[in-house]
XYZ file of C-alpha atoms in Angstrom:
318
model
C 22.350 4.106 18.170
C 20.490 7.560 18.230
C 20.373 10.545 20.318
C 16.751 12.378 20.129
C 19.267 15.978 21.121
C 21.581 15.595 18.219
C 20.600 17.303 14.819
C 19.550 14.866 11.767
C 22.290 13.974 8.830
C 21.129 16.766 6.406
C 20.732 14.184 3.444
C 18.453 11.767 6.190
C 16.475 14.976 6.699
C 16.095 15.708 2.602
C 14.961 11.900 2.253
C 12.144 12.235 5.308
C 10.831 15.304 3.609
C 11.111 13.688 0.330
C 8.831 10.928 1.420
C 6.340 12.891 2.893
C 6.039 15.559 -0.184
C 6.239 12.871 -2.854
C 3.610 10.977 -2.183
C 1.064 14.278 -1.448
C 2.419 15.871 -4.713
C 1.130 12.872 -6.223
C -1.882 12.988 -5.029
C -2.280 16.669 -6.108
C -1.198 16.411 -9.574
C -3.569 13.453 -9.852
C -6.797 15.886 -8.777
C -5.665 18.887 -10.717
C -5.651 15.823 -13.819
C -9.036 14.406 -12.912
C -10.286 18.066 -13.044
C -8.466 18.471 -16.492
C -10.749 15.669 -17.604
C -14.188 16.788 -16.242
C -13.543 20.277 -17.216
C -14.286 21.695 -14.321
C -12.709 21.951 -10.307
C -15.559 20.557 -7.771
C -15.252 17.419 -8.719
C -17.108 16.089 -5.140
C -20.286 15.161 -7.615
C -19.084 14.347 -10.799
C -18.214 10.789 -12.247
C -14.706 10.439 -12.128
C -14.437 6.570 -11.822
C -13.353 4.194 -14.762
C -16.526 2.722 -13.782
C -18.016 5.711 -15.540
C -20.695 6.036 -12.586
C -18.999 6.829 -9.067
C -18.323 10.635 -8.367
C -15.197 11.552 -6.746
C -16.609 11.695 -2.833
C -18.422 8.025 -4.040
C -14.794 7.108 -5.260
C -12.992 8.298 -2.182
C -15.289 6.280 0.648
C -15.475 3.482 -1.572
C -16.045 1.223 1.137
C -16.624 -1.841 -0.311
C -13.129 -1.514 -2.559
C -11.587 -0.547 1.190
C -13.169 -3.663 3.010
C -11.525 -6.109 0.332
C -8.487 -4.332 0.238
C -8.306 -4.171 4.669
C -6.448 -7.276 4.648
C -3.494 -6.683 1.951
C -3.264 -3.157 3.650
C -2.597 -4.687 6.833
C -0.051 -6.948 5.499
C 1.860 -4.215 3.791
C 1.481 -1.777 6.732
C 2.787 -4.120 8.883
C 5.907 -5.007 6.388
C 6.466 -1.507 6.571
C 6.912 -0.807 10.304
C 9.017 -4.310 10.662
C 11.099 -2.825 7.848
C 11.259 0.306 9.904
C 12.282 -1.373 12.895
C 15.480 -2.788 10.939
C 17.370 0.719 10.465
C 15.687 3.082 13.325
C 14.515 3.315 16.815
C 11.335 4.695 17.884
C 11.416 7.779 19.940
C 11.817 6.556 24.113
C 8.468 6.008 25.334
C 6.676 6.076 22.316
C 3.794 2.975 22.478
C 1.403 1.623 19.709
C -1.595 2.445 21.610
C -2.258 5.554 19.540
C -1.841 4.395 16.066
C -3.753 1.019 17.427
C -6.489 2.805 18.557
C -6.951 5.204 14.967
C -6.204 1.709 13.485
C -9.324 0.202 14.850
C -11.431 3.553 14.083
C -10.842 3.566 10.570
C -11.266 0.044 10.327
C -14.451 -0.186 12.093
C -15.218 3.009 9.981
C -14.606 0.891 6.628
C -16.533 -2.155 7.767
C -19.770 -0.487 8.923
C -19.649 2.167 5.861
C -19.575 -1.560 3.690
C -22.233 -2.986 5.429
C -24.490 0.126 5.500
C -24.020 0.601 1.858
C -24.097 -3.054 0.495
C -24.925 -5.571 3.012
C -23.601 -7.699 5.006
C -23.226 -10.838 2.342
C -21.698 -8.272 0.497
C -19.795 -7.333 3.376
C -18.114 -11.268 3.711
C -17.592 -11.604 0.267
C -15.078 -8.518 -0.089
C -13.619 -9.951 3.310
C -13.585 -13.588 1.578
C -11.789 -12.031 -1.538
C -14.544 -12.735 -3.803
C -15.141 -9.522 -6.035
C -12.886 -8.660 -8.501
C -14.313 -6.235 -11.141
C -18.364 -5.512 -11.380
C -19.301 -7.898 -14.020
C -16.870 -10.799 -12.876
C -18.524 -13.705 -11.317
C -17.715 -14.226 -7.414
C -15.034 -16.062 -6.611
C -13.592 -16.607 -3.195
C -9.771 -15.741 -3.564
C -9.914 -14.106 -6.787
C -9.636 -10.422 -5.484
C -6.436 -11.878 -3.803
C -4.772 -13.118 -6.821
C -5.658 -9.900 -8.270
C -2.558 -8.569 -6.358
C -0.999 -11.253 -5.938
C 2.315 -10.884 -8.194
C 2.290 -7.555 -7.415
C 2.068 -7.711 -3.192
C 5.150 -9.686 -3.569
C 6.550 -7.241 -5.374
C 5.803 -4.404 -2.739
C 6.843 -6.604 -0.420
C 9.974 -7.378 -1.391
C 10.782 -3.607 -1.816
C 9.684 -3.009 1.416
C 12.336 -5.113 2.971
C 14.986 -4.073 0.456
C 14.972 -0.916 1.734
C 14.894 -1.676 5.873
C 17.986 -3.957 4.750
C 19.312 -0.954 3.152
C 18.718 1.329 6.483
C 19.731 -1.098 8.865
C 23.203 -1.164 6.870
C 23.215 2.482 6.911
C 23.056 2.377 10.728
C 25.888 3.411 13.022
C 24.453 0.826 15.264
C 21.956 -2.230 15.458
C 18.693 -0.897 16.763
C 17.195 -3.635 19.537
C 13.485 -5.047 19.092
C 11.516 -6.961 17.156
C 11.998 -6.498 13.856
C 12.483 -9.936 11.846
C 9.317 -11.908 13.880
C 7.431 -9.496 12.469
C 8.925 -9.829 9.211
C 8.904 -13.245 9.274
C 5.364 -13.415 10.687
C 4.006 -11.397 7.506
C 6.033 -13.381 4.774
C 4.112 -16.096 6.916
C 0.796 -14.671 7.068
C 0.672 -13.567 3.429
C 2.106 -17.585 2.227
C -0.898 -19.049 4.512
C -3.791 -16.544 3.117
C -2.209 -17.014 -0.454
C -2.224 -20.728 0.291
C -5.863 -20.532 1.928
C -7.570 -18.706 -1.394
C -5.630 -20.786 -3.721
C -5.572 -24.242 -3.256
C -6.884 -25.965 -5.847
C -8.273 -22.958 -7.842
C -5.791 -22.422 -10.642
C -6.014 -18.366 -9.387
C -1.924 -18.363 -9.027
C -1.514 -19.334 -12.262
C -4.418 -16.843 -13.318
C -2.332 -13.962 -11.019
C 0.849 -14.445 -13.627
C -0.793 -14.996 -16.996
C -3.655 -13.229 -17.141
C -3.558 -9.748 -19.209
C -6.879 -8.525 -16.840
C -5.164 -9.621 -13.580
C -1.722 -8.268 -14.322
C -3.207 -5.037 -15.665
C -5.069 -4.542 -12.201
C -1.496 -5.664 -10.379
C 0.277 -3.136 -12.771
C -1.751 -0.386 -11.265
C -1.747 -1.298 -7.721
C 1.736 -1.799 -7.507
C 2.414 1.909 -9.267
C -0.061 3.225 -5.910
C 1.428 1.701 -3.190
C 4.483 2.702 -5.000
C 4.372 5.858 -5.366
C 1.924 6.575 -2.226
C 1.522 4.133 0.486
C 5.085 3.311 0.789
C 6.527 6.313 0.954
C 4.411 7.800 3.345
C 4.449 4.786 5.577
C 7.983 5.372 5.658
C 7.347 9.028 6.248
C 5.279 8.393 9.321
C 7.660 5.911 11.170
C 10.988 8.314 10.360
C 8.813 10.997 12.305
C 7.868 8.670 15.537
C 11.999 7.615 15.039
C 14.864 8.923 17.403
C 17.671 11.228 15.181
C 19.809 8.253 13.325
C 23.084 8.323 13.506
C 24.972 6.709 10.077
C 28.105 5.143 9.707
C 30.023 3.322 7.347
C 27.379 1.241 5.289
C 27.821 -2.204 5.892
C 28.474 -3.745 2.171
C 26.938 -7.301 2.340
C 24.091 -5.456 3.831
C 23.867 -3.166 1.047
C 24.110 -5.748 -1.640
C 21.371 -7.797 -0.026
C 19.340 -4.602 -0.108
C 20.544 -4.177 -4.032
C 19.605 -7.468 -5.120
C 16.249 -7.535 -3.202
C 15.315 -4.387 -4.640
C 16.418 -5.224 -8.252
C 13.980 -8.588 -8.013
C 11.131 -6.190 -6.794
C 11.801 -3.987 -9.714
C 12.053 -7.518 -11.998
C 8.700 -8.280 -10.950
C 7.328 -5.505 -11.680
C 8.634 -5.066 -14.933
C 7.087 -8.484 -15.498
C 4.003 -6.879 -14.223
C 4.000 -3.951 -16.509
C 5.613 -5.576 -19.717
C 2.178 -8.338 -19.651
C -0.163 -5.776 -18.979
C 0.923 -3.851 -21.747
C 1.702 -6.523 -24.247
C -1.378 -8.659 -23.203
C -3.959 -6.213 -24.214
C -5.295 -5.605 -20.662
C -6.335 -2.032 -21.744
C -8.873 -3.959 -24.360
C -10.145 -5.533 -20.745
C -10.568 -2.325 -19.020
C -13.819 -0.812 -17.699
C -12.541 1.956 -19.548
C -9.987 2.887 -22.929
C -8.536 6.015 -21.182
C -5.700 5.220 -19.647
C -5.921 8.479 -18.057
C -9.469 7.247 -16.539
C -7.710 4.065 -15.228
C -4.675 5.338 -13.371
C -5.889 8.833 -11.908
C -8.590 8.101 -9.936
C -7.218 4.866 -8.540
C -4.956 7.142 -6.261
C -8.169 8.219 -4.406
C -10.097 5.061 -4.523
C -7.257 4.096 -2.475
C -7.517 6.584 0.130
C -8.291 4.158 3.166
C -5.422 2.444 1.920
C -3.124 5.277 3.074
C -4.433 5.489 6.322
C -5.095 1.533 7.325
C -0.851 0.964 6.009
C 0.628 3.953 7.519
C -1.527 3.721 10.802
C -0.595 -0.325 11.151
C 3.339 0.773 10.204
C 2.886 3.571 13.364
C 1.907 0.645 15.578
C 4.343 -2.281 14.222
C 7.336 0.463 14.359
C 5.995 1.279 17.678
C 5.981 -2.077 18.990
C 8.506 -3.826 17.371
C 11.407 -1.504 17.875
C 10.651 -1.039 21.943
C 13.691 -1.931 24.121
């Protein structure tokens, strides 16, 4: 399929770049707007969360937030590198032992910054799915059904576009790809399954102005961050693609995926909006709500990316 020797398409190279500067630009514009609203540029000890209370540092290592997102991050991470697998081939020799072992850092990192900070009740709870907002009561699978809709949604646009690369290809790349694709969609059904049998918390995930306005925003950072740079990092451990004539059912699939990933979002958004979520907020800046999220979300982008290193690693070996 590839040659590692032979240059990259030019518009294959513009989309790799793309991916890695979006997602940073992003991240930039969202500081230089968080230091619009304090009024001032070190923001490391001032309250920048819509919580009104956690500084920008306290927002960043957020540990507790980390620890109950560590499982969806996994999930997506891993959807990521199985979607990589689809349309590239990892570079020869290239292993998962490197991303596994940064993997486990940062997640043993996460786990012991939770427990030093808030317990270790506290610390099963967030891995149980319990906490939701500060002043909601605990629930066990609530946190999950707070992204529920919108993990599908990511999901789905996830695979859309390794359907879309693997058409792209000049040639099938060997390994692993669908188990692992098929192991997440399983993974995700069980968990979703686990925390909500019985509870009414699907329904909730769907209906529910406060839990589509917290889906609304997730799915916008993933979106525009996590996925896009997940990308980023498995095109760099990739061997130089080689395209050929797209393959059109391939293409459609990848169309029609895609379009249901946008639908859902659009659902997401639209009952958010309409529902008066904003009324529900912990705070009625909207500014407040989405900028900061982007950094409380900061283990995010290393716990996805690093798991989509080792899936691509893995799944694509021949």
């Amino acid at each position: 399929m590839t040659s590692t020797n032979a240059p990259a398409p030019p518009l294959w190279r513009w989309i790799v770049r793309f991916a890695g500067a979006f997602p940073l630009a992003v991240l930039i514009v969202s500081f230089l707007m968080l230091c619009a609203i304090s009024g001032t540029v070190p923001l490391w000890g001032i309250p920048v969360h819509e919580d009104g209370e956690r500084s920008f540092l306290q927002t960043v290592f957020y540990f507790e937030h980390a620890t109950r997102e560590w499982p969806l991050d996994l999930l997506l991470g891993a959807a990521i590198g199985g979607a990589a697998a689809l349309g590239l081939a990892p570079r020869r020799g290239l292993t998962p032992r490197r991303a596994v072992r940064a993997l486990v850092a940062v997640s043993a990192v996460i786990l012991a910054g939770t427990l030093v900070t808030v317990g270790p009740v506290a610390l099963l709870d967030n891995l149980l799915q319990s906490h939701t907002r500060p002043t909601a009561e605990l629930e066990i699978g609530s946190h999950w059904y707070f992204h529920f809709l919108g993990q599908i949604a990511l999901l789905l646009s996830v695979l859309a576009i390794g359907l879309t690369l693997r058409a792209a290809s000049a040639a099938r790349p060997a390994g692993s790809a669908w188990p692992v694709i098929l192991i997440v969609g399983a993974v995700f059904a069980g968990l979703s399954l686990a925390f909500g049998a019985g509870t009414g918390l699907a329904a909730t995930s769907v209906l529910d102005p406060v839990y589509l306005g917290h889906q609304a925003r997730e799915v916008a950072t993933n979106a525009l961050v996590t996925i896009p740079l997940s990308f980023f990092v498995c095109a760099r451990l990739a061997e130089t693609p080689s395209f050929g004539r797209p393959n059109g059912p391939g293409i459609a699939a990848g169309g029609v995926i895609m379009l249901a990933a946008l639908g859902l979002a659009g659902y997401i958004a639209h009952g958010a909006l309409t529902g008066g979520a904003m009324e529900e907020a912990q705070s009625t800046d909207l500014r407040v709500l989405i900028f900061p999220h982007f950094f409380e979300h900061m283990f995010t982008y290393a716990v996805a990316s690093l798991t989509a290193a080792a899936v691509f690693a893995a799944a694509g070996r021949r």
